[in-house]
Structures are given as C-alpha cells and as structure tokens.
C-alpha cells in the first residue's frame, strides 16, 4: 500500500511539472471583452488588439455584445471567458459595480484582470487600468473651441446620453475649463441625442433657432457629431459656427478636412489595447513584469485642419 | 321518368380534422326551385358541410357537381363565380364597412377606363345599385353611406340576406339566417326564401328552429355525427319525428 | 312582393346628431389641437412661428409620417408591424453602402443616387415580403412575426456596417438633403408630400384600400366573399416595408450618411401617430388624414418643448397623454367609429 501511494504521488508530481513546462511553452489565450462589439471606437481597439496579439504570439478571444452597451449583455461573455479558463482577462466594464463580482471571480481563479477605458469600483486586484482621460478631453475641447471663437460668445453642448460615463466626464471637463479660464464664453444649453444622429440634428437646428448667436458647438460623441454635421449643413452655418467633435473616426476626419468640424479630440483606442496586451503577457510570464504600471492614462490628441499632417496618424483604424 | 341531374350535388363527401370525423360519406343535393332544409344537432357537421358547399373548405374525398358537371372548388371565389352564394352563420358582414361596401364586397365595381385599371372604386354607382337591389328584395336601407355597425342586428342580417339574394344566380345557402331575429323579422326572411325559390334558385336552409324548417322547406336532410340519417320530403316529417331523427333518441 | 319591412328602416340623422358627429370627428379635433399647440408655443417663444422652425419640424415629421402611413394600412387590416424602425435603419445603411461603392467607382451622381434608392426600396419590399409570408403561410401572429424581423433587420444593420456610420456619397446627396425651396421644402420633403397625397387617395378610394378595411373588419367575411386574404395581406406588409425604406432614404439624405442606429424606436412613433390619428387597433377603420395630423403633432411637440425650454423628456409624457385621449375618444364613440375613408 505504502509503495502504491508513493508511486501515485510521484506520478502526480511528474505530471504537474510537465504540465507546468508545457504551460510555459503553450500559446497564451487572452480574452478581451469590449463594452460593445459594434462601435467604431471599439472597432479601432479591436484592430490594435489583434495586431498586437499576433505580434506577441497570443491567441486573442475578442467577444462582446453585438449591439448593446450594458452589464446584462456583457456579463455572459465575461462568464464564458472565465469558464474557458483563459490566461488573462482584459475588460471594458460597462458598469463599475455590476462587473465587480466578475473581477472577484477571476481573482478566485487566479486569472489576472486588466481594465481598459472604464474600470470597476474596487481596483485592488487589477493588474492595471489603462484609459484615456475623458475629463481632460473635455477640457481640451473647451480650450480649442474657446480659442476658435475668439475667447467669447455662446456655445452649445450636444451630448449622447445623460448616463454614459464618457459623456458625463467629457461634459464635466468642458464646463470646468470654461468656468475656470474663459469667463466670457457662455454655455447656453445642452441636449441629448440618445444614440440617434437625427435627434442630434433636430436638437441642434432647434438650438440654432432659439439662440441665433451660437458661435460654437461641442459634439460629445460620434453620434452627436454626425448629427451636428447635418445640422450645420442644413442651416448653412458651416464655418461660421465652430464645431469641436470627439473621436477621430474616418468619417469625422474627412469632415474635418472639409471644414465642417473645426477640431477633433482623439483618444488612442488602439494604443490602449496594445498596452493592455503587453501588460497581460508580462504579468503571466513574469518577464518585464516590473514595467507594469497600476494606472496608465493615455493622452488625448487634438486634430485640426492645420495640424493634420502630423496628427492624421491618430485617425482610428477601421 | 329519366333521372335528371340535380342543380347542385355533392356525393360521398368526407372531411376529418385530425382524429375528429366531421363528415362521413355524405350525399347532399338541391334542385332548382327547391328549398332543402339541413338540420342536425350541434357538432353534427352542418357548418362543415356548408363550407364544403361554399368552397371555403376542400373535402378530403367526394365529388362535387353543378348542373351535372363535376366541379372542384379551390376557394370561395370559385364557387361564387359559379353562382353559388353563401350566407355564413355570423352573417359574413364587415361591420366597419358601409351597406353598399358590404353588398359589393369582393365584387367591387371599378371606374371605367384608366382609373378603373388603377383600382379606383365606382362608389356612387355601387351605392345606387346596392340600394336598388336591396329594395327589390324588400329591404329599405337609407343612408347606405353609414357603417353597418350602426345598424341593429336584424338590419345587418337583412343586408346580408339581401346581398346573397341579389348576387345568387344558381344556388343560395343560408346558414342560420334567423339567428338574432325576432318573430316578425324571421317571417320576412322566410318570405325572402320563398321568393328565391320562385326565382328558380336552389335554396339550402340551415336552421335550429324546426318550425321554420317545417314551414318553408320542400325536403329535409338530417345530419347526425357526420352522417346523413334522413333525407325525405318535408311532408313526411312531424315535429316529433324530426326531433327524433336529429337527436337519435327514440 | 313584400313591402319594405318596418324593422329594416334606418333612422335618418337629425341636425343635432350631425353636430355631434362633427365634434366627434377625430381629425377635426386633432387639427384644433395642433393649431392650439402652435399658438401656445409661439406665444411663449415667437421664434417657434418661423420658417426655420417649420423646416426643422418637417424634417422630423417626414420619416415618422411615412412609417405611420404604412402602419395605418397594416393596423386597418388588424395587424401590426414592429419592424419598420429597423427597416428604416437597414435600408438607410444599404443605400449608403451602395452609394459609397458607386461613388468610389466613379458613377454619375444621378445614377449613384438612383441605384441607392432602388437598393433601399428593395430592402423594404423584401422585409415586407418576409413579414407577409410569415403571417399568412406560416400563420404567425403579426406581433411575433414583425418582432422577429425587427430583430433580424437591426442585427443586419450592425453586421453590415460594423457599427460605423457610412458616408462617402457624392455632393449631390448633400445638395438634395439641404437645398430648401421656399425656406422649408427640400426635394425629399416635397416627395413625402406627394407620397402622402397618393396614399390618401389609395386608401380611401381604391379597391386595395377597401379590401384592407374589409379584412380588418371581418377577415372571414372577406374570404367568404372571394377575396384572397393571404395575397392581400402580403401586399399590405410589403407596402409598409416600402414606406419604411423610403423613410430610411429620407434620413440618409438628411444626414448625408447611413447610421445603423437610425430608426430605433421608429415603430413606436409610427404606431403612436396612427393611434392618435384615430386608427383603431381592432382593425377595419382609420383615416389617413388623422394619421398625418397625429405624426405632425407628435413631432412638433418635441421641437416646441425645446423652444420653450421644457425638458424634452416631457415629449414622451405628452405623446402618452395624446394616445390616452385618442383611445378614450374611440371608446366613447364605440366600435368602428373611426370610419373608413
């Protein structure tokens, strides 16, 4: 009996060690769950992620809700990824509290977690949090728009939704910057587009009617931007009303070249994804793990027609 | 005497719905200028037979012949085109449409020329014609432009019957036409049936009200559980014997 | 021959009853409400009563009224079409993709736009056909059938675009969407008015319209009278799909791009407009004039609320109140009170 037991234990140890050895050589599998799969910002992130994954020899699982940015639709993908036993989880939490239990689950399974763009409330377990800075983006937009209208005048905010954290933070930064440094610039109104460009067009047209002296508009997201483009063309105010948008989608960059947008605040979604993958590999393999920073804020870039030769490379891949 | 083919006949008709046998080997016929009563208890198969006769249901087996020629109805449209009018049990009236619209339902008159080809209705003409046809049958319906729902149940029934009689040129099938009607109006319906007979139409009269059946029909066919259990001239029945034939109770 | 039976005679209405009928006419009541609303908003903010404001309202009104016309036919046949919002989105996206491809291939702008329009209409007709077949041959309830196409079309929009908006059309597109005659009437808006006029006549005066009402009123009677109900219903749903695709084309011209999210909630706006306009959900009745007014009121309300500084979210409450009011009138007047044109 004693001999049998010893043999069993020996076999087990050998087995474990070989498994360990195999693991070291085995290709890493990392799951990347965006907030929503069909969104140009996340599409650009996906392209960056896939490129980096190929470069690092990582098997990338990119999966997310097709059409809804919500915890209910995101959770099944996160659960499925954890159940598959991936080597690391990179996540864009659609809600800071609803996704916290998933992080705890990953912790229990010893799966490292990195959050991108948005994050969870308790970040203690996270390997890292990589994000753009929406508040800073709003501030940059305010600075740019104020300068373009000559330091004084009326401006209008076209927002996407009252609850989207990105929208809320950008608006916060915008307002703070104007209050602090541009007392002669007045925000006359703010409306919500609720993901429909036509709603944005309508709201802006109405605003232009109600406040005929509007000198500038801040379109907080892509949908608002599309709506704003149409509205300015509708009312023939291209050029006279300055338009600062967010996110450097090709459509918006083209409009910038045309002169309808006068500036675009760009994030770097591809770069965020690349860094997340680098950190994930470093954390798992241990190599270069000391380079990992707990929080990384990737700066925004402001694109204008004038600086486009240098900044066009920040246009989001699509 | 040579056997002449009846005006409208079905032979050995069977129809089942899943396991339920609605009709089993049913022979039924009606001749021109004849009123045949079709009676039976609930579930005897009367409505199914009516639908086979009107083209609304295709039987599983059996033959249909009109004026001696074998026919095959794929839809009510075929039977209607052949001259067989049916008044269905819920009167087949569209309550939201006007009287005139109901009379011409499915047979709307179109404007002449190009407008007609585009599908434009000749509304004024249809209104006039409808009023005239109904009056001929003995029904006066002023303001034919109001929706039928504004009429009473009896008036609606009158419009439905009037429509059937106006269009019928061979056979008219009336399924429970005196439902919802009071004594006086029922008497008017029976009078319309007699008129139809004297016009040379074949009339099939389905009713629960046995006194009406005994009063106006020439022959009575009794259905029980999908089979024909009696088929004889009306004069051979008494109220008692008729009831017995229907229920099967001695 | 029997004399005209007393019981069959219908009482002719007296003048008092005619006045009551007039007051109960939903489209007149709606017109009054609309005028009153314009009056109140303009009094509070005089800029509301201006050509640019009207132009803006017309742009919002156009896609809604197109879908609402389709719903009028569908609801009158006692059905419902929940897919129209997604069809708006999908056809706009398909149109954008076709136009972009043609433009990049260097086609003449008129040809490009023409092909784009045809593509959009093909989408609408195809979805309508699918709806019709599901409801007739597969015997699915309209609610379920159109709910399925609603999801499928919305999904297809996202797949086809990857969630991105599709621009890339020739300058002519922007021109068409923005050059306004008389300050408020762009070519697409004029086209919408033509569609409204043609649809009004079609519903009220043609056999197609009558059969639609008949089927909604009593489908069994319609079939018994020889009408091919299944074939007709397929046509009705194809018409609804076609109108929704025209709405999608309109939004494409307005924005200069096709967005997969456009049209979300469109089916609800369309149904609300129709119901407010007096189309009974029981089927068999409903006039186009009412629907047009319903669409006009619900879209003007949003603009008006913004102009007077009220939170636009109140729009939903106002629309809900209007629906309750419209349904209330109908129940007071009894069934088939809406009448057929």
XYZ file of C-alpha atoms in Angstrom, chain C residues 2-325:
324
model
C -93.224 42.106 -49.659
C -93.298 45.767 -48.723
C -90.263 47.269 -47.107
C -90.205 45.807 -43.587
C -90.617 48.476 -40.917
C -87.888 46.984 -38.835
C -85.366 47.367 -41.626
C -85.714 51.090 -41.958
C -82.809 53.122 -40.569
C -83.484 56.455 -38.904
C -82.015 59.400 -40.756
C -79.885 61.637 -38.508
C -81.261 64.971 -37.374
C -79.178 68.142 -37.335
C -78.312 67.695 -33.669
C -76.827 64.335 -34.408
C -74.861 65.800 -37.291
C -73.296 68.362 -34.984
C -72.347 65.653 -32.540
C -70.822 63.682 -35.393
C -68.777 66.721 -36.320
C -67.429 67.155 -32.817
C -66.584 63.516 -32.633
C -64.589 63.656 -35.845
C -61.168 62.867 -34.630
C -59.288 64.573 -37.412
C -61.023 67.897 -36.769
C -60.272 67.664 -33.063
C -56.652 66.923 -33.871
C -56.432 69.901 -36.205
C -57.716 72.128 -33.444
C -55.204 70.677 -31.004
C -52.391 71.224 -33.492
C -53.320 74.844 -34.101
C -53.700 75.476 -30.387
C -50.324 73.927 -29.730
C -48.603 76.089 -32.344
C -50.315 79.084 -30.833
C -49.156 78.360 -27.290
C -45.558 77.589 -28.254
C -45.343 80.667 -30.474
C -46.729 82.885 -27.778
C -44.044 81.744 -25.368
C -41.229 81.864 -27.916
C -42.104 83.775 -31.085
C -39.191 82.193 -32.928
C -41.207 78.973 -32.959
C -43.548 80.524 -35.508
C -40.889 80.832 -38.162
C -39.861 79.212 -41.380
C -36.675 77.641 -39.999
C -38.648 76.118 -37.145
C -41.184 74.747 -39.595
C -38.378 73.411 -41.754
C -36.930 71.571 -38.787
C -40.288 70.078 -37.850
C -40.858 68.912 -41.411
C -37.540 67.069 -41.319
C -38.535 65.223 -38.158
C -42.091 64.697 -39.354
C -41.250 63.158 -42.723
C -39.818 59.756 -41.735
C -42.406 59.375 -38.980
C -45.346 60.058 -41.270
C -44.059 57.656 -43.916
C -43.874 54.836 -41.396
C -47.193 55.874 -39.898
C -48.897 55.639 -43.285
C -47.647 52.086 -43.552
C -48.929 51.334 -40.067
C -52.313 52.755 -40.980
C -52.741 50.163 -43.714
C -51.373 47.395 -41.520
C -53.409 48.245 -38.422
C -56.536 48.712 -40.517
C -56.063 45.114 -41.630
C -55.973 44.195 -37.947
C -52.246 43.626 -37.932
C -49.205 45.428 -36.599
C -45.719 45.993 -37.987
C -42.996 46.289 -35.383
C -40.185 46.041 -37.902
C -40.442 49.471 -39.533
C -37.863 51.211 -37.352
C -35.258 48.578 -38.100
C -36.172 48.634 -41.791
C -35.572 52.383 -41.765
C -32.112 51.768 -40.363
C -31.258 48.839 -42.616
C -32.430 50.473 -45.828
C -30.561 53.677 -44.975
C -27.422 51.666 -44.380
C -27.797 49.623 -47.581
C -28.440 52.806 -49.515
C -25.313 54.352 -48.022
C -23.174 51.330 -48.868
C -24.420 51.192 -52.467
C -23.949 54.910 -52.946
C -20.486 54.852 -51.485
C -19.459 51.962 -53.723
C -20.893 53.602 -56.843
C -19.322 56.912 -55.957
C -15.910 55.358 -55.481
C -16.332 53.560 -58.802
C -16.898 56.932 -60.382
C -20.503 56.584 -61.466
C -22.538 59.611 -62.394
C -24.183 61.093 -59.252
C -27.736 60.725 -60.569
C -27.117 57.075 -61.356
C -25.487 56.571 -57.962
C -28.396 58.068 -56.088
C -30.889 56.200 -58.246
C -29.215 52.878 -57.554
C -29.057 53.703 -53.865
C -32.774 54.431 -53.764
C -33.591 51.231 -55.596
C -31.469 49.271 -53.175
C -33.230 50.835 -50.207
C -36.670 50.079 -51.646
C -35.643 46.528 -52.406
C -34.756 46.077 -48.749
C -38.128 47.405 -47.619
C -40.056 45.227 -50.038
C -38.026 42.164 -49.116
C -38.602 42.555 -45.395
C -42.278 43.229 -46.053
C -42.474 40.066 -48.110
C -40.897 38.050 -45.319
C -43.346 39.529 -42.844
C -46.280 38.778 -45.115
C -45.235 35.189 -45.699
C -44.661 34.540 -42.019
C -48.083 35.890 -41.182
C -50.015 34.151 -43.937
C -48.413 30.870 -44.844
C -46.661 30.224 -41.577
C -49.595 31.585 -39.607
C -47.519 33.599 -37.163
C -49.274 36.349 -35.275
C -48.229 39.739 -36.747
C -46.781 40.896 -33.439
C -44.414 37.934 -33.258
C -43.559 37.839 -36.952
C -42.664 41.508 -37.154
C -40.835 41.348 -33.842
C -38.597 38.728 -35.417
C -37.863 40.841 -38.495
C -37.347 43.834 -36.221
C -34.502 41.986 -34.522
C -33.108 40.485 -37.696
C -33.048 43.792 -39.564
C -31.461 45.609 -36.645
C -28.810 42.919 -36.381
C -28.148 43.019 -40.124
C -27.622 46.782 -39.968
C -24.934 46.361 -37.366
C -23.271 43.484 -39.164
C -23.251 45.313 -42.485
C -21.664 48.405 -41.004
C -19.700 47.133 -38.049
C -21.483 49.777 -36.051
C -19.910 52.575 -38.070
C -21.794 55.226 -39.949
C -21.446 55.012 -43.709
C -20.882 58.227 -45.593
C -18.981 58.710 -48.848
C -21.707 59.876 -51.162
C -21.403 62.464 -53.932
C -22.009 66.148 -53.231
C -25.413 65.786 -54.848
C -26.610 63.930 -51.775
C -25.858 66.863 -49.507
C -27.487 69.192 -52.008
C -30.660 67.170 -52.149
C -30.878 66.919 -48.422
C -30.327 70.577 -47.750
C -31.420 72.824 -50.590
C -34.750 74.111 -49.436
C -37.269 75.763 -51.723
C -39.410 78.372 -50.057
C -37.228 78.115 -46.990
C -38.580 74.821 -45.775
C -39.177 72.388 -48.619
C -36.311 70.217 -49.713
C -36.798 67.778 -52.552
C -37.221 64.852 -50.140
C -39.865 66.782 -48.187
C -41.768 67.529 -51.377
C -41.558 63.861 -52.273
C -43.015 62.971 -48.893
C -45.991 65.234 -49.507
C -46.563 63.530 -52.835
C -46.464 60.155 -51.112
C -48.968 61.376 -48.514
C -51.370 62.561 -51.215
C -51.093 59.375 -53.246
C -51.519 57.197 -50.162
C -54.545 59.140 -49.040
C -56.281 58.560 -52.338
C -55.144 54.968 -52.445
C -56.513 54.106 -49.020
C -59.781 55.977 -49.421
C -60.772 55.357 -52.991
C -59.244 52.184 -54.261
C -60.255 48.574 -54.066
C -56.969 47.818 -52.334
C -57.906 50.194 -49.534
C -61.382 48.785 -49.226
C -60.155 45.207 -49.076
C -57.673 46.247 -46.394
C -60.504 47.618 -44.252
C -62.674 44.592 -45.019
C -60.033 42.144 -43.886
C -59.501 44.088 -40.687
C -63.207 44.314 -40.074
C -64.082 40.672 -40.705
C -61.437 38.549 -42.380
C -63.759 35.572 -42.558
C -66.406 37.557 -44.395
C -63.754 38.900 -46.722
C -62.573 35.432 -47.594
C -66.121 34.209 -47.920
C -66.754 36.984 -50.407
C -63.998 35.695 -52.592
C -61.140 37.949 -51.565
C -57.724 36.256 -51.498
C -56.918 37.434 -47.990
C -53.441 35.941 -47.836
C -52.265 37.514 -51.042
C -53.667 40.867 -49.993
C -52.003 40.811 -46.575
C -48.642 40.097 -48.134
C -49.100 43.200 -50.277
C -50.047 45.246 -47.225
C -46.889 44.299 -45.339
C -44.767 44.886 -48.405
C -46.282 48.355 -48.643
C -45.389 49.006 -45.018
C -41.831 47.846 -45.630
C -41.554 50.001 -48.740
C -42.692 53.105 -46.875
C -40.257 52.389 -44.057
C -37.445 52.123 -46.583
C -38.455 55.493 -48.065
C -38.198 56.867 -44.530
C -34.703 55.396 -44.362
C -33.804 57.101 -47.632
C -35.125 60.375 -46.292
C -32.939 60.153 -43.190
C -29.965 59.290 -45.398
C -30.442 62.478 -47.377
C -30.858 64.479 -44.205
C -27.691 63.203 -42.552
C -25.596 62.540 -45.622
C -24.816 59.138 -44.133
C -26.452 55.893 -43.118
C -26.378 55.027 -39.447
C -27.224 51.550 -38.168
C -28.914 53.039 -35.129
C -31.254 55.290 -37.066
C -34.872 54.411 -36.729
C -34.629 52.877 -33.289
C -37.996 53.380 -31.730
C -39.457 54.423 -35.078
C -42.090 51.739 -34.947
C -43.411 53.144 -31.687
C -43.578 56.695 -33.067
C -45.374 55.407 -36.137
C -47.899 53.407 -34.157
C -48.457 56.300 -31.753
C -49.085 58.664 -34.671
C -51.585 56.260 -36.209
C -53.414 55.578 -32.959
C -53.592 59.261 -32.076
C -54.861 59.823 -35.582
C -57.801 57.549 -34.945
C -56.748 54.231 -36.414
C -58.396 51.589 -34.273
C -56.229 48.696 -33.150
C -59.293 46.489 -33.644
C -58.868 46.897 -37.361
C -61.298 47.909 -40.042
C -61.061 51.662 -39.764
C -58.799 54.673 -39.689
C -58.328 57.674 -41.940
C -55.019 58.831 -43.325
C -55.750 62.468 -42.534
C -55.838 61.598 -38.855
C -52.544 59.751 -39.082
C -50.856 62.696 -40.765
C -52.092 65.007 -38.042
C -51.000 62.528 -35.388
C -47.497 62.461 -36.834
C -47.421 66.245 -37.147
C -48.478 66.800 -33.566
C -46.055 64.329 -32.016
C -43.074 65.699 -33.916
C -43.964 69.356 -33.483
C -44.344 68.830 -29.758
C -40.699 67.868 -29.358
C -39.445 70.919 -31.189
C -41.864 73.114 -29.311
C -40.832 71.863 -25.910
C -37.184 72.547 -26.633
C -38.009 76.027 -27.911
C -39.884 76.931 -24.774
C -37.226 75.444 -22.563
C -39.093 72.429 -21.195
C -37.152 69.188 -20.723
C -37.637 67.223 -23.958
C -38.348 64.124 -21.908
C -41.780 65.620 -21.363
C -42.397 64.821 -25.010
C -42.912 61.177 -24.153
C -45.429 62.108 -21.494
C -47.270 64.405 -23.874
C -47.418 61.684 -26.521
C -48.678 59.183 -23.949
C -51.387 61.637 -22.900
C -52.405 62.134 -26.529
C -52.639 58.376 -27.051
C -54.782 58.019 -23.945
C -57.010 60.837 -25.179
